[in-house]
Amino acid sequence: VTVRCIITFVRVAMLRKNTRLRKEFLYRKSLEGKERETYEKKRKIRNALAEGKPIPTELLDEQDELRHEIDLEDETSKKPKLMVDDEYARAGVVDPKIFITTSHDPSSRLILFAKEISRLIPNCSKLNRGRHQIAELVSACRSNEVTDLIVVHETRGEPDGLIITHLPYGPTAYFGISGTVLRHDIKTSTAMPQVFPHLIFHNFSTSLGSRVQNILKHIFPVPSRDDSRRVVTFSNDNDHISFRHHYFEKAGYKKVDLKELGPRFEMKLYKIKLGTIDMEDADDEYNLRPFMNTAKKRQSL
């Protein structure tokens, strides 16, 4: 009985701590809109002073206070602090620690796909899903200082979904995947090097594209060697992200041999949630709507 009481007490304490930290995180998030509004007001005043134009009439009542704050700012402090700064504050200082798991009752192909992803990403460990619920996995990951949890899904034995949730408080990106080709299906595939890969992001030009790029790049550690020959590529073409994994070797002067390591697949972003995967009440930062598919000229990434 005593042991059960201690376990219950520890669980309640952890829940209270996570609730308190989540409230602090949401409070910082609510301040972002106010900081953005103040930043826009200061920008208008700076532009008016630089161009010798009168201060906009809607800012006349606040100009003295805003101009005083402008005088105290430098190049770093004048930029508004975004949520990305809080979410990935330790990125680049501490190597990410990744766990990957599957949906319930996975097929052999999905298990193999998850295994290949775990070998592809450094510091990544594969978890057998079993009967564990998502909330239990997220709680265990938080307790073990895991930075990201990846969940892969399937339909009729074919991988078709990939979820990346950043811990402890989000964000969570939902991708649909298609055209999956595993390593053993690639004839030119060679042994997997263990060196950290270089990352290539192509055509992520919008603010949402930069957001997706941050989510994807922070599941990989910073390469410790400049001469690493592993390359992971995320290439965006009309909001469809092509994932490729290569290894190159110098075959002579001005000649390079490129070998595909695999796996390869296509990704399509359909949602970004401001929270972890177990938070049902978290707000959506981006959601792909049905009418967006008909707008051929509109590109989100």
GROMACS .gro file of C-alpha atoms in nm, residues 60-282:
model
  223
   60LEU     CA    1   0.069   6.045  -3.165
   61ASP     CA    2  -0.052   5.960  -2.815
   62GLU     CA    3   0.211   5.686  -2.774
   63GLN     CA    4   0.504   5.834  -2.964
   64ASP     CA    5   0.695   5.966  -2.661
   65GLU     CA    6   0.697   5.629  -2.486
   66LEU     CA    7   0.770   5.436  -2.806
   67ARG     CA    8   1.054   5.670  -2.912
   68HIS     CA    9   1.211   5.631  -2.567
   69GLU     CA   10   1.202   5.251  -2.606
   70ILE     CA   11   1.347   5.281  -2.957
   71ASP     CA   12   1.643   5.479  -2.824
   72LEU     CA   13   1.721   5.203  -2.573
   73GLU     CA   14   1.710   4.918  -2.826
   74ASP     CA   15   1.992   4.765  -3.032
   75GLU     CA   16   1.987   4.540  -3.339
   76THR     CA   17   1.911   4.230  -3.134
   77SER     CA   18   1.655   4.357  -2.885
   78LYS     CA   19   1.444   4.547  -3.139
   79LYS     CA   20   1.329   4.222  -3.303
   80PRO     CA   21   1.021   4.059  -3.146
   81LYS     CA   22   1.080   3.732  -2.964
   82LEU     CA   23   0.893   3.449  -3.136
   83MET     CA   24   0.760   3.121  -2.998
   84VAL     CA   25   1.027   2.940  -3.199
   85ASP     CA   26   1.289   3.087  -2.964
   86ASP     CA   27   1.121   2.920  -2.666
   87GLU     CA   28   1.041   2.590  -2.839
   88TYR     CA   29   1.393   2.531  -2.966
   89ALA     CA   30   1.592   2.727  -2.707
   90ARG     CA   31   1.839   2.439  -2.653
   91ALA     CA   32   1.877   2.349  -3.021
   92GLY     CA   33   2.241   2.336  -3.126
   93VAL     CA   34   2.358   2.327  -2.763
   94VAL     CA   35   2.233   1.978  -2.677
   95ASP     CA   36   2.198   1.703  -2.937
   96PRO     CA   37   1.835   1.601  -2.995
   97LYS     CA   38   1.712   1.275  -2.845
   98ILE     CA   39   1.450   1.111  -3.066
   99PHE     CA   40   1.206   0.826  -3.006
  100ILE     CA   41   1.009   0.671  -3.292
  101THR     CA   42   0.711   0.437  -3.267
  102THR     CA   43   0.428   0.305  -3.482
  103SER     CA   44   0.052   0.281  -3.468
  104HIS     CA   45  -0.114  -0.016  -3.295
  105ASP     CA   46  -0.073  -0.361  -3.457
  106PRO     CA   47   0.181  -0.251  -3.722
  107SER     CA   48   0.252  -0.456  -4.032
  108SER     CA   49   0.599  -0.590  -4.106
  109ARG     CA   50   0.650  -0.318  -4.368
  110LEU     CA   51   0.566  -0.038  -4.122
  111ILE     CA   52   0.799  -0.190  -3.861
  112LEU     CA   53   1.078  -0.200  -4.120
  113PHE     CA   54   1.004   0.159  -4.224
  114ALA     CA   55   1.024   0.278  -3.860
  115LYS     CA   56   1.348   0.084  -3.815
  116GLU     CA   57   1.504   0.251  -4.120
  117ILE     CA   58   1.399   0.597  -3.999
  118SER     CA   59   1.553   0.523  -3.658
  119ARG     CA   60   1.882   0.427  -3.826
  120LEU     CA   61   1.865   0.731  -4.050
  121ILE     CA   62   1.831   0.987  -3.767
  122PRO     CA   63   2.124   1.000  -3.522
  123ASN     CA   64   2.041   0.951  -3.152
  124CYS     CA   65   1.707   0.792  -3.246
  125SER     CA   66   1.563   0.489  -3.068
  126LYS     CA   67   1.271   0.273  -3.178
  127LEU     CA   68   0.991   0.194  -2.933
  128ASN     CA   69   0.755  -0.101  -2.967
  129ARG     CA   70   0.405   0.046  -2.941
  130GLY     CA   71   0.228  -0.256  -2.789
  131ARG     CA   72  -0.085  -0.146  -2.605
  132HIS     CA   73   0.059   0.184  -2.481
  133GLN     CA   74  -0.149   0.496  -2.535
  134ILE     CA   75  -0.005   0.816  -2.678
  135ALA     CA   76  -0.041   1.002  -2.347
  136GLU     CA   77   0.168   0.735  -2.173
  137LEU     CA   78   0.440   0.755  -2.439
  138VAL     CA   79   0.455   1.135  -2.422
  139SER     CA   80   0.478   1.127  -2.042
  140ALA     CA   81   0.760   0.871  -2.058
  141CYS     CA   82   0.944   1.079  -2.318
  142ARG     CA   83   0.919   1.390  -2.101
  143SER     CA   84   1.057   1.200  -1.803
  144ASN     CA   85   1.357   1.083  -2.009
  145GLU     CA   86   1.430   1.427  -2.162
  146VAL     CA   87   1.337   1.320  -2.513
  147THR     CA   88   1.326   1.619  -2.747
  148ASP     CA   89   1.102   1.474  -3.023
  149LEU     CA   90   0.862   1.184  -3.064
  150ILE     CA   91   0.789   1.050  -3.413
  151VAL     CA   92   0.484   0.834  -3.485
  152VAL     CA   93   0.436   0.659  -3.821
  153HIS     CA   94   0.102   0.526  -3.947
  154GLU     CA   95  -0.011   0.300  -4.229
  155THR     CA   96  -0.310   0.202  -4.441
  156ARG     CA   97  -0.330  -0.157  -4.565
  157GLY     CA   98   0.035  -0.219  -4.497
  158GLU     CA   99   0.161   0.097  -4.673
  159PRO     CA  100   0.311   0.383  -4.465
  160ASP     CA  101   0.095   0.691  -4.520
  161GLY     CA  102   0.139   0.917  -4.215
  162LEU     CA  103   0.420   1.070  -4.012
  163ILE     CA  104   0.378   1.285  -3.699
  164ILE     CA  105   0.662   1.481  -3.538
  165THR     CA  106   0.587   1.622  -3.193
  166HIS     CA  107   0.843   1.840  -3.017
  167LEU     CA  108   0.870   1.804  -2.641
  168PRO     CA  109   0.787   1.916  -2.387
  169TYR     CA  110   0.519   2.156  -2.523
  170GLY     CA  111   0.509   2.133  -2.902
  171PRO     CA  112   0.469   2.209  -3.184
  172THR     CA  113   0.337   1.898  -3.359
  173ALA     CA  114   0.356   1.860  -3.738
  174TYR     CA  115   0.134   1.614  -3.926
  175PHE     CA  116   0.249   1.486  -4.265
  176GLY     CA  117   0.092   1.251  -4.515
  177ILE     CA  118   0.351   1.036  -4.691
  178SER     CA  119   0.335   0.846  -5.019
  179GLY     CA  120   0.561   0.668  -5.267
  180THR     CA  121   0.765   0.501  -4.994
  181VAL     CA  122   1.065   0.302  -5.117
  182LEU     CA  123   1.259   0.116  -4.848
  183ARG     CA  124   1.634   0.062  -4.841
  184HIS     CA  125   1.625  -0.303  -4.950
  185ASP     CA  126   1.417  -0.199  -5.256
  186ILE     CA  127   1.692   0.038  -5.375
  187LYS     CA  128   1.948  -0.157  -5.574
  188THR     CA  129   2.223   0.103  -5.534
  189SER     CA  130   2.182   0.124  -5.155
  190THR     CA  131   2.506   0.073  -4.960
  191ALA     CA  132   2.590   0.036  -4.591
  192MET     CA  133   2.456   0.313  -4.368
  193PRO     CA  134   2.735   0.545  -4.242
  194GLN     CA  135   2.703   0.655  -3.879
  195VAL     CA  136   2.839   1.007  -3.929
  196PHE     CA  137   2.597   1.297  -3.875
  197PRO     CA  138   2.444   1.410  -4.208
  198HIS     CA  139   2.440   1.749  -4.373
  199LEU     CA  140   2.091   1.887  -4.440
  200ILE     CA  141   1.966   2.049  -4.762
  201PHE     CA  142   1.635   2.238  -4.765
  202HIS     CA  143   1.522   2.356  -5.106
  203ASN     CA  144   1.245   2.603  -5.185
  204PHE     CA  145   1.111   2.667  -4.833
  205SER     CA  146   1.057   3.036  -4.900
  206THR     CA  147   0.746   3.140  -4.702
  207SER     CA  148   0.703   3.191  -4.327
  208LEU     CA  149   0.521   2.857  -4.306
  209GLY     CA  150   0.804   2.700  -4.505
  210SER     CA  151   1.056   2.834  -4.253
  211ARG     CA  152   0.840   2.694  -3.973
  212VAL     CA  153   0.839   2.348  -4.132
  213GLN     CA  154   1.212   2.372  -4.195
  214ASN     CA  155   1.274   2.444  -3.826
  215ILE     CA  156   1.065   2.146  -3.720
  216LEU     CA  157   1.247   1.909  -3.957
  217LYS     CA  158   1.602   2.031  -3.906
  218HIS     CA  159   1.588   2.016  -3.527
  219ILE     CA  160   1.538   1.639  -3.522
  220PHE     CA  161   1.893   1.612  -3.660
  221PRO     CA  162   2.206   1.706  -3.462
  222VAL     CA  163   2.458   1.957  -3.591
  223PRO     CA  164   2.729   1.771  -3.789
  224SER     CA  165   3.046   1.742  -3.581
  225ARG     CA  166   3.262   1.712  -3.894
  226ASP     CA  167   3.266   1.940  -4.196
  227ASP     CA  168   3.383   1.655  -4.419
  228SER     CA  169   3.074   1.442  -4.356
  229ARG     CA  170   2.962   1.277  -4.681
  230ARG     CA  171   2.607   1.194  -4.577
  231VAL     CA  172   2.340   1.427  -4.718
  232VAL     CA  173   1.971   1.440  -4.629
  233THR     CA  174   1.757   1.646  -4.867
  234PHE     CA  175   1.411   1.797  -4.819
  235SER     CA  176   1.306   1.946  -5.154
  236ASN     CA  177   0.976   2.132  -5.177
  237ASP     CA  178   0.789   2.134  -5.507
  238ASN     CA  179   0.437   2.278  -5.503
  239ASP     CA  180   0.395   2.198  -5.130
  240HIS     CA  181   0.506   1.836  -5.181
  241ILE     CA  182   0.830   1.761  -4.995
  242SER     CA  183   1.060   1.501  -5.149
  243PHE     CA  184   1.282   1.322  -4.898
  244ARG     CA  185   1.612   1.177  -5.021
  245HIS     CA  186   1.915   1.031  -4.846
  246HIS     CA  187   2.252   1.011  -5.026
  247TYR     CA  188   2.618   0.943  -4.972
  248PHE     CA  189   2.882   1.091  -5.202
  249GLU     CA  190   3.242   0.997  -5.278
  250LYS     CA  191   3.510   1.174  -5.472
  251ALA     CA  192   3.587   0.972  -5.784
  252GLY     CA  193   3.851   1.207  -5.919
  253TYR     CA  194   3.923   1.570  -5.986
  254LYS     CA  195   3.590   1.756  -6.029
  255LYS     CA  196   3.400   1.426  -6.022
  256VAL     CA  197   3.171   1.296  -5.751
  257ASP     CA  198   2.982   0.965  -5.728
  258LEU     CA  199   2.641   0.997  -5.563
  259LYS     CA  200   2.489   0.685  -5.404
  260GLU     CA  201   2.136   0.671  -5.268
  261LEU     CA  202   2.109   0.518  -4.922
  262GLY     CA  203   1.732   0.534  -4.879
  263PRO     CA  204   1.461   0.528  -4.777
  264ARG     CA  205   1.281   0.770  -5.008
  265PHE     CA  206   0.928   0.908  -4.987
  266GLU     CA  207   0.710   1.214  -5.050
  267MET     CA  208   0.563   1.426  -4.769
  268LYS     CA  209   0.259   1.655  -4.762
  269LEU     CA  210   0.200   1.883  -4.462
  270TYR     CA  211  -0.163   1.899  -4.353
  271LYS     CA  212  -0.152   2.034  -3.995
  272ILE     CA  213   0.068   2.207  -3.737
  273LYS     CA  214  -0.061   2.208  -3.380
  274LEU     CA  215   0.065   2.436  -3.101
  275GLY     CA  216   0.105   2.158  -2.851
  276THR     CA  217   0.209   1.797  -2.821
  277ILE     CA  218   0.029   1.508  -2.985
  278ASP     CA  219  -0.163   1.421  -2.667
  279MET     CA  220  -0.307   1.774  -2.619
  280GLU     CA  221  -0.652   1.761  -2.775
  281ASP     CA  222  -0.736   2.122  -2.683
  282ALA     CA  223  -0.423   2.274  -2.840
   0.00000   0.00000   0.00000
